[in-house]
Amino acid sequence: LSLLFIIFSSATSYLNSVFFFFFFLMIRRPPRSTLSSSSAASDVYKRQLRTKIMPLPDHILVYPGHGSGSACGKKLSSDTHTTLRKQLDTNYALRANMTEDEFVKELTDGLPSPPEYFPQNAHMNKNVSKEFKDISSDGFTKLSASDLKQMLDTNVKSAELPLLVLDTRDAEDFVNASIPGTVFAGIDGKFAVWLGNAFPEVNKWRVAFIPKDPSRTKEIVERLSRVGFDKLVGHLDGGFKSWTDAYPTRVLKSNRVDPAEMAAIMAKTGGKVNVVDVRAAGEVAKGKWRGSTNVPLSGTGLKSLSNGEKDLYIYCAGAYRSLMFASALRSLYGYKGSVTDIRGGYSQGIVPSKECKAFITSKPCPKSKL
């Protein structure tokens, strides 16, 4: 627990609240750059939790340093505040009879590897020379459709850093029509985290974006900057409509199929298709679709497939990462084969039992559903 603030009332000097990096239903990711996971966890157990935090009064308020979905640990709650008593009663890492060995095992077991962009962020944080408002201001620059077209047309030949153009609209809108050369990054998903995974060298991209809604431009700029995308060049003024008004024929429809359609494809081909699971290894360990190959959404994963020519069918947990992966392969890496993502992903992999044997689940086929 790297940061602790204890707040006292000026009138009574009574302990009121504790603000610290204590994540509800989890304890923070150990600092892998300086200690092994187990040694860091042991230090937390002996020197911080048991001797400093747990003896505090039950009514102490606890506020999180990270929210649900953060890559900084596991089992993060979506609560915005809680009490120490509630944590002592419900937090897996704060059981009263827990031994040090049990604590270390539970804290580190299944802890995912840090995203590839974390080390890059750490380096950038040590060398920040500008204020946030200066770093992010270029993201508010308005680009016309003509401006964006010129950037895309000259991207390969440009001597500048490569251009990454993000489409922050909803997935189905992107699938139905997108600008060639753009990458899906819906603002309503784990937008910045997945982008950091896919493009970990965050300060080596010039970034432009297509806002889902003009009122959310500030939000997009801030969320990009938080994971290190500091080299923003602007956003498409007027959104996607301004592009279609200027270039109505220069749009692209993405390949996407439903799980039932995928089952039919598997039946027709005898299962001889290339299926890629872009979820994290920890997710795959709990179950995957039969015959799939795990290539997690990451810079390394994208590059490993960039020179391929086989037709690919891509899935993740809910079809956000798969669409980002598919669009990046196509737009940035010039993938030569067709790339199709599967709507709904692993969580929607349910088809009629008559097609069960043809589908690609690692789970046994029950009588009515997968």
PDB file of N, CA, C and O in Angstrom, residues 151-183:
ATOM      1  N   MET A 151      -3.916  13.265 -43.969  1.00  0.00           N
ATOM      2  CA  MET A 151      -3.093  12.565 -42.972  1.00  0.00           C
ATOM      3  C   MET A 151      -3.059  11.070 -43.244  1.00  0.00           C
ATOM      4  O   MET A 151      -1.996  10.437 -43.199  1.00  0.00           O
ATOM      5  N   LEU A 152      -4.212  10.493 -43.543  1.00  0.00           N
ATOM      6  CA  LEU A 152      -4.278   9.059 -43.808  1.00  0.00           C
ATOM      7  C   LEU A 152      -3.554   8.694 -45.101  1.00  0.00           C
ATOM      8  O   LEU A 152      -2.859   7.673 -45.166  1.00  0.00           O
ATOM      9  N   ASP A 153      -3.706   9.520 -46.114  1.00  0.00           N
ATOM     10  CA  ASP A 153      -3.090   9.231 -47.412  1.00  0.00           C
ATOM     11  C   ASP A 153      -1.570   9.305 -47.364  1.00  0.00           C
ATOM     12  O   ASP A 153      -0.881   8.613 -48.121  1.00  0.00           O
ATOM     13  N   THR A 154      -1.042  10.153 -46.484  1.00  0.00           N
ATOM     14  CA  THR A 154       0.413  10.330 -46.416  1.00  0.00           C
ATOM     15  C   THR A 154       1.047   9.607 -45.243  1.00  0.00           C
ATOM     16  O   THR A 154       2.242   9.737 -45.016  1.00  0.00           O
ATOM     17  N   ASN A 155       0.267   8.843 -44.505  1.00  0.00           N
ATOM     18  CA  ASN A 155       0.757   8.226 -43.277  1.00  0.00           C
ATOM     19  C   ASN A 155       1.970   7.338 -43.526  1.00  0.00           C
ATOM     20  O   ASN A 155       2.980   7.416 -42.826  1.00  0.00           O
ATOM     21  N   VAL A 156       1.900   6.473 -44.535  1.00  0.00           N
ATOM     22  CA  VAL A 156       2.986   5.519 -44.806  1.00  0.00           C
ATOM     23  C   VAL A 156       4.251   6.244 -45.243  1.00  0.00           C
ATOM     24  O   VAL A 156       5.372   5.878 -44.886  1.00  0.00           O
ATOM     25  N   LYS A 157       4.075   7.318 -46.019  1.00  0.00           N
ATOM     26  CA  LYS A 157       5.223   8.036 -46.575  1.00  0.00           C
ATOM     27  C   LYS A 157       5.777   9.100 -45.623  1.00  0.00           C
ATOM     28  O   LYS A 157       6.862   9.626 -45.839  1.00  0.00           O
ATOM     29  N   SER A 158       5.027   9.414 -44.591  1.00  0.00           N
ATOM     30  CA  SER A 158       5.417  10.500 -43.705  1.00  0.00           C
ATOM     31  C   SER A 158       6.678  10.168 -42.920  1.00  0.00           C
ATOM     32  O   SER A 158       6.901   9.035 -42.498  1.00  0.00           O
ATOM     33  N   ALA A 159       7.508  11.189 -42.720  1.00  0.00           N
ATOM     34  CA  ALA A 159       8.721  11.027 -41.920  1.00  0.00           C
ATOM     35  C   ALA A 159       8.413  11.191 -40.434  1.00  0.00           C
ATOM     36  O   ALA A 159       9.259  10.943 -39.588  1.00  0.00           O
ATOM     37  N   GLU A 160       7.191  11.605 -40.128  1.00  0.00           N
ATOM     38  CA  GLU A 160       6.791  11.779 -38.736  1.00  0.00           C
ATOM     39  C   GLU A 160       6.451  10.428 -38.113  1.00  0.00           C
ATOM     40  O   GLU A 160       6.502   9.385 -38.763  1.00  0.00           O
ATOM     41  N   LEU A 161       6.080  10.484 -36.843  1.00  0.00           N
ATOM     42  CA  LEU A 161       5.639   9.268 -36.168  1.00  0.00           C
ATOM     43  C   LEU A 161       4.401   8.721 -36.872  1.00  0.00           C
ATOM     44  O   LEU A 161       3.624   9.475 -37.452  1.00  0.00           O
ATOM     45  N   PRO A 162       4.186   7.405 -36.845  1.00  0.00           N
ATOM     46  CA  PRO A 162       3.015   6.843 -37.507  1.00  0.00           C
ATOM     47  C   PRO A 162       1.716   7.390 -36.915  1.00  0.00           C
ATOM     48  O   PRO A 162       1.660   7.745 -35.736  1.00  0.00           O
ATOM     49  N   LEU A 163       0.695   7.445 -37.738  1.00  0.00           N
ATOM     50  CA  LEU A 163      -0.593   8.002 -37.345  1.00  0.00           C
ATOM     51  C   LEU A 163      -1.544   6.899 -36.914  1.00  0.00           C
ATOM     52  O   LEU A 163      -1.701   5.886 -37.602  1.00  0.00           O
ATOM     53  N   LEU A 164      -2.188   7.089 -35.781  1.00  0.00           N
ATOM     54  CA  LEU A 164      -3.213   6.184 -35.272  1.00  0.00           C
ATOM     55  C   LEU A 164      -4.518   6.960 -35.210  1.00  0.00           C
ATOM     56  O   LEU A 164      -4.633   7.929 -34.458  1.00  0.00           O
ATOM     57  N   VAL A 165      -5.496   6.565 -36.036  1.00  0.00           N
ATOM     58  CA  VAL A 165      -6.789   7.250 -36.055  1.00  0.00           C
ATOM     59  C   VAL A 165      -7.826   6.348 -35.402  1.00  0.00           C
ATOM     60  O   VAL A 165      -8.084   5.236 -35.871  1.00  0.00           O
ATOM     61  N   LEU A 166      -8.421   6.823 -34.334  1.00  0.00           N
ATOM     62  CA  LEU A 166      -9.344   6.031 -33.531  1.00  0.00           C
ATOM     63  C   LEU A 166     -10.784   6.449 -33.788  1.00  0.00           C
ATOM     64  O   LEU A 166     -11.104   7.640 -33.791  1.00  0.00           O
ATOM     65  N   ASP A 167     -11.634   5.458 -33.987  1.00  0.00           N
ATOM     66  CA  ASP A 167     -13.059   5.706 -34.156  1.00  0.00           C
ATOM     67  C   ASP A 167     -13.738   5.325 -32.844  1.00  0.00           C
ATOM     68  O   ASP A 167     -13.793   4.149 -32.479  1.00  0.00           O
ATOM     69  N   THR A 168     -14.249   6.312 -32.116  1.00  0.00           N
ATOM     70  CA  THR A 168     -14.777   6.081 -30.775  1.00  0.00           C
ATOM     71  C   THR A 168     -16.290   5.838 -30.766  1.00  0.00           C
ATOM     72  O   THR A 168     -16.921   5.849 -29.704  1.00  0.00           O
ATOM     73  N   ARG A 169     -16.874   5.620 -31.932  1.00  0.00           N
ATOM     74  CA  ARG A 169     -18.315   5.335 -31.993  1.00  0.00           C
ATOM     75  C   ARG A 169     -18.618   3.920 -31.493  1.00  0.00           C
ATOM     76  O   ARG A 169     -17.710   3.140 -31.187  1.00  0.00           O
ATOM     77  N   ASP A 170     -19.889   3.581 -31.436  1.00  0.00           N
ATOM     78  CA  ASP A 170     -20.301   2.243 -31.018  1.00  0.00           C
ATOM     79  C   ASP A 170     -19.856   1.197 -32.032  1.00  0.00           C
ATOM     80  O   ASP A 170     -19.697   1.486 -33.222  1.00  0.00           O
ATOM     81  N   ALA A 171     -19.706  -0.036 -31.552  1.00  0.00           N
ATOM     82  CA  ALA A 171     -19.172  -1.112 -32.388  1.00  0.00           C
ATOM     83  C   ALA A 171     -19.985  -1.345 -33.659  1.00  0.00           C
ATOM     84  O   ALA A 171     -19.433  -1.453 -34.753  1.00  0.00           O
ATOM     85  N   GLU A 172     -21.301  -1.433 -33.536  1.00  0.00           N
ATOM     86  CA  GLU A 172     -22.120  -1.726 -34.711  1.00  0.00           C
ATOM     87  C   GLU A 172     -22.072  -0.601 -35.737  1.00  0.00           C
ATOM     88  O   GLU A 172     -22.126  -0.850 -36.940  1.00  0.00           O
ATOM     89  N   ASP A 173     -21.964   0.636 -35.267  1.00  0.00           N
ATOM     90  CA  ASP A 173     -21.816   1.762 -36.203  1.00  0.00           C
ATOM     91  C   ASP A 173     -20.506   1.628 -36.965  1.00  0.00           C
ATOM     92  O   ASP A 173     -20.449   1.860 -38.181  1.00  0.00           O
ATOM     93  N   PHE A 174     -19.438   1.255 -36.253  1.00  0.00           N
ATOM     94  CA  PHE A 174     -18.137   1.071 -36.907  1.00  0.00           C
ATOM     95  C   PHE A 174     -18.187  -0.074 -37.905  1.00  0.00           C
ATOM     96  O   PHE A 174     -17.656   0.035 -39.015  1.00  0.00           O
ATOM     97  N   VAL A 175     -18.826  -1.182 -37.533  1.00  0.00           N
ATOM     98  CA  VAL A 175     -18.914  -2.347 -38.420  1.00  0.00           C
ATOM     99  C   VAL A 175     -19.653  -1.995 -39.701  1.00  0.00           C
ATOM    100  O   VAL A 175     -19.237  -2.364 -40.804  1.00  0.00           O
ATOM    101  N   ASN A 176     -20.731  -1.267 -39.582  1.00  0.00           N
ATOM    102  CA  ASN A 176     -21.547  -0.933 -40.749  1.00  0.00           C
ATOM    103  C   ASN A 176     -20.859   0.046 -41.696  1.00  0.00           C
ATOM    104  O   ASN A 176     -21.041  -0.042 -42.917  1.00  0.00           O
ATOM    105  N   ALA A 177     -20.065   0.945 -41.144  1.00  0.00           N
ATOM    106  CA  ALA A 177     -19.362   1.916 -42.006  1.00  0.00           C
ATOM    107  C   ALA A 177     -18.264   2.602 -41.210  1.00  0.00           C
ATOM    108  O   ALA A 177     -18.520   3.170 -40.145  1.00  0.00           O
ATOM    109  N   SER A 178     -17.052   2.522 -41.717  1.00  0.00           N
ATOM    110  CA  SER A 178     -15.923   3.187 -41.061  1.00  0.00           C
ATOM    111  C   SER A 178     -15.014   3.796 -42.111  1.00  0.00           C
ATOM    112  O   SER A 178     -15.117   3.496 -43.302  1.00  0.00           O
ATOM    113  N   ILE A 179     -14.124   4.637 -41.666  1.00  0.00           N
ATOM    114  CA  ILE A 179     -13.149   5.262 -42.555  1.00  0.00           C
ATOM    115  C   ILE A 179     -11.979   4.306 -42.742  1.00  0.00           C
ATOM    116  O   ILE A 179     -11.406   3.844 -41.747  1.00  0.00           O
ATOM    117  N   PRO A 180     -11.606   3.969 -43.966  1.00  0.00           N
ATOM    118  CA  PRO A 180     -10.457   3.079 -44.178  1.00  0.00           C
ATOM    119  C   PRO A 180      -9.215   3.617 -43.471  1.00  0.00           C
ATOM    120  O   PRO A 180      -8.915   4.812 -43.534  1.00  0.00           O
ATOM    121  N   GLY A 181      -8.516   2.734 -42.782  1.00  0.00           N
ATOM    122  CA  GLY A 181      -7.300   3.143 -42.083  1.00  0.00           C
ATOM    123  C   GLY A 181      -7.511   3.481 -40.626  1.00  0.00           C
ATOM    124  O   GLY A 181      -6.560   3.825 -39.923  1.00  0.00           O
ATOM    125  N   THR A 182      -8.769   3.376 -40.142  1.00  0.00           N
ATOM    126  CA  THR A 182      -9.044   3.706 -38.743  1.00  0.00           C
ATOM    127  C   THR A 182      -9.180   2.445 -37.894  1.00  0.00           C
ATOM    128  O   THR A 182      -9.400   1.349 -38.403  1.00  0.00           O
ATOM    129  N   VAL A 183      -9.076   2.625 -36.583  1.00  0.00           N
ATOM    130  CA  VAL A 183      -9.139   1.519 -35.626  1.00  0.00           C
ATOM    131  C   VAL A 183     -10.301   1.745 -34.675  1.00  0.00           C
ATOM    132  O   VAL A 183     -10.491   2.858 -34.163  1.00  0.00           O
TER     133      VAL A 183
END
